[in-house]
Amino acid sequence: MWEEVRFLVDDYVIAGEKILDLGCGNGRLFEFLRDKKIDYIGIDNSEKLIEIAKKRYPKARFQVADVLNLPFPDNFFDKIYSIAVLHHIPSEEFRLQFLKEARRVLKPGGLLILTVWDLWRKPSFRKKIYKSILLKIIGRSKLDFYDILISGMGMRDFYFHCFRKRGLEDLVKKGKFKIKESGIITVPLKKRKNSNFYIIAEK
């Protein structure tokens, strides 16, 4: 788990809450939640990642599910975490559906706590973004503006939507959330800095 997002858990989680980890992957966020005395559920659409999560954290609850069609009743969770997930969801239509479902299963006054990568900070990614914009303008790309496909690290054509902070805030507001806090998380690395945008939003 990325240590720099720990404050999103330590500053907001309250004992006894029902918490959904939306797009939990291999269960990495649970590392920060395991001692918090909360009712935790992690979901992901990858069966293999859910298998890994169950092996790593056998006492936690994980299940395969679609983030666009959540298998939970209305007003069920106190908080929803979504760490580095939203930028992998293609099209504004699906991103709004993601937010609609998150809002549906949150209790009134519940919080959505999410992060996305800030790919504009990296020069190599900025070149890809500008190229994708040009291809879109001249009609040679079916992707939306600010969408890119990345290959490398064992991945091919891995989809990212390249959010700017204002664009992320506007999307969350369009999803009928009230933004309580937003900001930038800086990730210190030896050679360069990375950053993520984060939002705390209330139903």
Tab-separated table of C-alpha atoms in Angstrom:
chain	number	residue	atom	x	y	z
A	1	MET	CA	0.000	0.000	0.000
A	2	TRP	CA	1.095	3.549	-0.682
A	3	GLU	CA	2.079	5.099	2.640
A	4	GLU	CA	1.225	8.592	1.456
A	5	VAL	CA	-2.527	7.813	1.443
A	6	ARG	CA	-2.579	6.529	5.025
A	7	PHE	CA	-3.958	9.859	6.272
A	8	LEU	CA	-7.145	9.223	4.291
A	9	VAL	CA	-7.747	6.277	6.617
A	10	ASP	CA	-6.338	7.591	9.886
A	11	ASP	CA	-8.129	10.951	9.643
A	12	TYR	CA	-11.541	9.673	8.613
A	13	VAL	CA	-12.285	6.100	9.730
A	14	ILE	CA	-14.435	5.686	12.836
A	15	ALA	CA	-14.747	2.399	14.725
A	16	GLY	CA	-17.915	0.475	13.977
A	17	GLU	CA	-18.428	1.855	10.475
A	18	LYS	CA	-19.354	-0.145	7.392
A	19	ILE	CA	-16.698	0.517	4.762
A	20	LEU	CA	-16.601	-0.472	1.095
A	21	ASP	CA	-13.270	-0.677	-0.722
A	22	LEU	CA	-14.348	-0.065	-4.316
A	23	GLY	CA	-11.835	-1.622	-6.699
A	24	CYS	CA	-9.838	-3.215	-3.907
A	25	GLY	CA	-7.377	-5.073	-6.147
A	26	ASN	CA	-5.191	-7.350	-4.032
A	27	GLY	CA	-6.605	-5.889	-0.807
A	28	ARG	CA	-3.811	-3.365	-0.301
A	29	LEU	CA	-5.972	-0.773	1.491
A	30	PHE	CA	-7.009	-3.292	4.125
A	31	GLU	CA	-3.445	-3.148	5.457
A	32	PHE	CA	-4.353	0.265	6.907
A	33	LEU	CA	-7.845	-0.810	8.020
A	34	ARG	CA	-7.213	-4.174	9.652
A	35	ASP	CA	-6.876	-2.744	13.182
A	36	LYS	CA	-9.662	-0.153	12.911
A	37	LYS	CA	-12.555	-2.308	14.240
A	38	ILE	CA	-14.739	-1.651	11.219
A	39	ASP	CA	-17.027	-3.784	9.023
A	40	TYR	CA	-15.038	-4.026	5.782
A	41	ILE	CA	-15.950	-5.325	2.332
A	42	GLY	CA	-13.599	-5.165	-0.649
A	43	ILE	CA	-14.797	-5.689	-4.222
A	44	ASP	CA	-13.059	-5.926	-7.563
A	45	ASN	CA	-13.976	-7.273	-10.997
A	46	SER	CA	-10.761	-9.315	-11.204
A	47	GLU	CA	-11.215	-12.864	-9.920
A	48	LYS	CA	-7.441	-13.383	-9.695
A	49	LEU	CA	-6.904	-10.254	-7.595
A	50	ILE	CA	-9.752	-11.224	-5.271
A	51	GLU	CA	-8.131	-14.657	-4.836
A	52	ILE	CA	-4.885	-12.939	-3.849
A	53	ALA	CA	-6.704	-10.628	-1.437
A	54	LYS	CA	-8.456	-13.557	0.269
A	55	LYS	CA	-5.157	-15.397	0.731
A	56	ARG	CA	-3.377	-12.317	2.096
A	57	TYR	CA	-6.188	-11.280	4.441
A	58	PRO	CA	-8.316	-14.362	5.243
A	59	LYS	CA	-10.259	-12.559	7.986
A	60	ALA	CA	-11.488	-9.798	5.651
A	61	ARG	CA	-14.428	-10.053	3.262
A	62	PHE	CA	-13.695	-9.822	-0.451
A	63	GLN	CA	-15.890	-10.581	-3.433
A	64	VAL	CA	-15.955	-10.259	-7.202
A	65	ALA	CA	-18.414	-7.553	-8.267
A	66	ASP	CA	-19.042	-4.897	-10.899
A	67	VAL	CA	-18.387	-1.349	-9.657
A	68	LEU	CA	-21.034	-0.086	-12.089
A	69	ASN	CA	-23.713	-2.360	-10.638
A	70	LEU	CA	-23.024	-2.871	-6.942
A	71	PRO	CA	-24.659	-5.867	-5.198
A	72	PHE	CA	-25.586	-3.904	-2.068
A	73	PRO	CA	-28.780	-2.221	-0.847
A	74	ASP	CA	-29.325	1.527	-0.780
A	75	ASN	CA	-27.878	3.538	2.129
A	76	PHE	CA	-25.686	0.674	3.329
A	77	PHE	CA	-22.138	2.014	3.857
A	78	ASP	CA	-20.763	4.793	6.045
A	79	LYS	CA	-17.741	5.331	3.807
A	80	ILE	CA	-16.510	4.216	0.420
A	81	TYR	CA	-12.848	4.199	-0.555
A	82	SER	CA	-11.739	4.141	-4.167
A	83	ILE	CA	-7.962	4.331	-4.468
A	84	ALA	CA	-6.545	4.765	-8.005
A	85	VAL	CA	-9.600	3.263	-9.739
A	86	LEU	CA	-11.666	5.998	-11.404
A	87	HIS	CA	-8.995	6.849	-13.990
A	88	HIS	CA	-9.292	3.284	-15.360
A	89	ILE	CA	-13.028	3.596	-16.122
A	90	PRO	CA	-13.608	4.524	-19.783
A	91	SER	CA	-16.045	7.271	-20.782
A	92	GLU	CA	-17.708	9.945	-18.703
A	93	GLU	CA	-20.935	7.944	-18.922
A	94	PHE	CA	-19.408	5.010	-17.045
A	95	ARG	CA	-17.554	7.265	-14.603
A	96	LEU	CA	-20.864	8.919	-13.715
A	97	GLN	CA	-22.457	5.484	-13.339
A	98	PHE	CA	-19.611	4.588	-10.976
A	99	LEU	CA	-20.413	7.687	-8.899
A	100	LYS	CA	-24.160	7.043	-9.086
A	101	GLU	CA	-23.733	3.554	-7.653
A	102	ALA	CA	-21.346	4.771	-4.965
A	103	ARG	CA	-23.845	7.432	-3.951
A	104	ARG	CA	-26.717	4.943	-3.940
A	105	VAL	CA	-25.082	2.556	-1.463
A	106	LEU	CA	-23.762	5.328	0.817
A	107	LYS	CA	-25.784	6.354	3.835
A	108	PRO	CA	-27.005	9.971	3.922
A	109	GLY	CA	-24.027	12.039	5.017
A	110	GLY	CA	-21.657	9.194	4.099
A	111	LEU	CA	-18.286	9.938	2.522
A	112	LEU	CA	-16.713	8.907	-0.751
A	113	ILE	CA	-12.923	9.085	-0.471
A	114	LEU	CA	-11.152	8.653	-3.784
A	115	THR	CA	-7.826	9.228	-5.482
A	116	VAL	CA	-6.693	9.311	-9.102
A	117	TRP	CA	-3.246	9.603	-10.604
A	118	ASP	CA	-2.027	12.989	-11.829
A	119	LEU	CA	-0.416	11.914	-15.098
A	120	TRP	CA	0.013	15.495	-16.319
A	121	ARG	CA	2.972	15.922	-13.975
A	122	LYS	CA	5.114	13.455	-15.946
A	123	PRO	CA	6.624	14.800	-19.195
A	124	SER	CA	6.463	11.394	-20.903
A	125	PHE	CA	2.742	11.133	-20.190
A	126	ARG	CA	2.077	14.743	-21.189
A	127	LYS	CA	3.432	13.902	-24.651
A	128	LYS	CA	1.016	10.977	-24.886
A	129	ILE	CA	-1.872	13.182	-23.754
A	130	TYR	CA	-1.111	15.913	-26.300
A	131	LYS	CA	-0.749	13.300	-29.033
A	132	SER	CA	-4.101	11.771	-28.097
A	133	ILE	CA	-5.744	15.216	-28.216
A	134	LEU	CA	-4.332	15.841	-31.690
A	135	LEU	CA	-5.499	12.441	-32.956
A	136	LYS	CA	-8.964	13.142	-31.550
A	137	ILE	CA	-9.161	16.546	-33.231
A	138	ILE	CA	-8.187	15.156	-36.651
A	139	GLY	CA	-10.591	12.231	-36.293
A	140	ARG	CA	-8.046	9.437	-35.956
A	141	SER	CA	-8.926	8.398	-32.409
A	142	LYS	CA	-12.137	6.952	-30.969
A	143	LEU	CA	-10.988	7.663	-27.424
A	144	ASP	CA	-12.344	10.613	-25.470
A	145	PHE	CA	-10.253	13.708	-24.846
A	146	TYR	CA	-7.554	13.123	-22.190
A	147	ASP	CA	-7.708	9.340	-22.674
A	148	ILE	CA	-4.499	7.407	-23.312
A	149	LEU	CA	-3.411	3.789	-23.636
A	150	ILE	CA	-0.174	2.766	-21.938
A	151	SER	CA	1.960	-0.294	-22.617
A	152	GLY	CA	4.742	-1.521	-20.353
A	153	MET	CA	5.337	-3.342	-17.067
A	154	GLY	CA	3.651	-6.429	-18.517
A	155	MET	CA	0.614	-4.457	-19.684
A	156	ARG	CA	-0.591	-3.634	-23.184
A	157	ASP	CA	-2.996	-0.845	-24.070
A	158	PHE	CA	-3.803	-0.170	-20.412
A	159	TYR	CA	-6.484	2.538	-20.298
A	160	PHE	CA	-6.123	5.792	-18.333
A	161	HIS	CA	-8.235	8.913	-18.236
A	162	CYS	CA	-5.881	11.780	-17.440
A	163	PHE	CA	-7.729	13.924	-14.910
A	164	ARG	CA	-6.934	17.468	-14.014
A	165	LYS	CA	-7.923	18.477	-10.483
A	166	ARG	CA	-10.694	20.818	-11.638
A	167	GLY	CA	-12.075	18.207	-14.014
A	168	LEU	CA	-12.206	15.623	-11.235
A	169	GLU	CA	-14.003	18.043	-8.938
A	170	ASP	CA	-16.530	18.915	-11.667
A	171	LEU	CA	-17.218	15.227	-12.321
A	172	VAL	CA	-17.805	14.463	-8.643
A	173	LYS	CA	-20.192	17.428	-8.382
A	174	LYS	CA	-21.987	16.212	-11.497
A	175	GLY	CA	-22.377	12.897	-9.678
A	176	LYS	CA	-24.408	14.801	-7.038
A	177	PHE	CA	-21.786	14.742	-4.296
A	178	LYS	CA	-20.824	17.676	-2.125
A	179	ILE	CA	-17.045	18.119	-2.028
A	180	LYS	CA	-15.776	18.497	1.534
A	181	GLU	CA	-12.071	18.565	0.721
A	182	SER	CA	-9.793	18.105	-2.271
A	183	GLY	CA	-6.076	18.269	-2.766
A	184	ILE	CA	-2.868	16.807	-4.116
A	185	ILE	CA	-0.876	13.971	-2.582
A	186	THR	CA	2.814	14.152	-3.433
A	187	VAL	CA	4.663	10.873	-3.711
A	188	PRO	CA	8.380	11.312	-2.957
A	189	LEU	CA	10.616	9.144	-5.125
A	190	LYS	CA	14.393	9.078	-5.433
A	191	LYS	CA	14.554	10.369	-8.998
A	192	ARG	CA	11.291	12.284	-9.358
A	193	LYS	CA	8.014	13.123	-7.656
A	194	ASN	CA	4.660	11.662	-8.569
A	195	SER	CA	1.329	13.010	-7.426
A	196	ASN	CA	-2.293	12.011	-7.004
A	197	PHE	CA	-5.452	14.020	-6.698
A	198	TYR	CA	-7.781	13.187	-3.811
A	199	ILE	CA	-11.337	14.115	-2.993
A	200	ILE	CA	-13.476	13.740	0.127
A	201	ALA	CA	-17.103	13.979	-0.988
A	202	GLU	CA	-20.341	13.736	0.973
A	203	LYS	CA	-23.666	12.257	-0.107
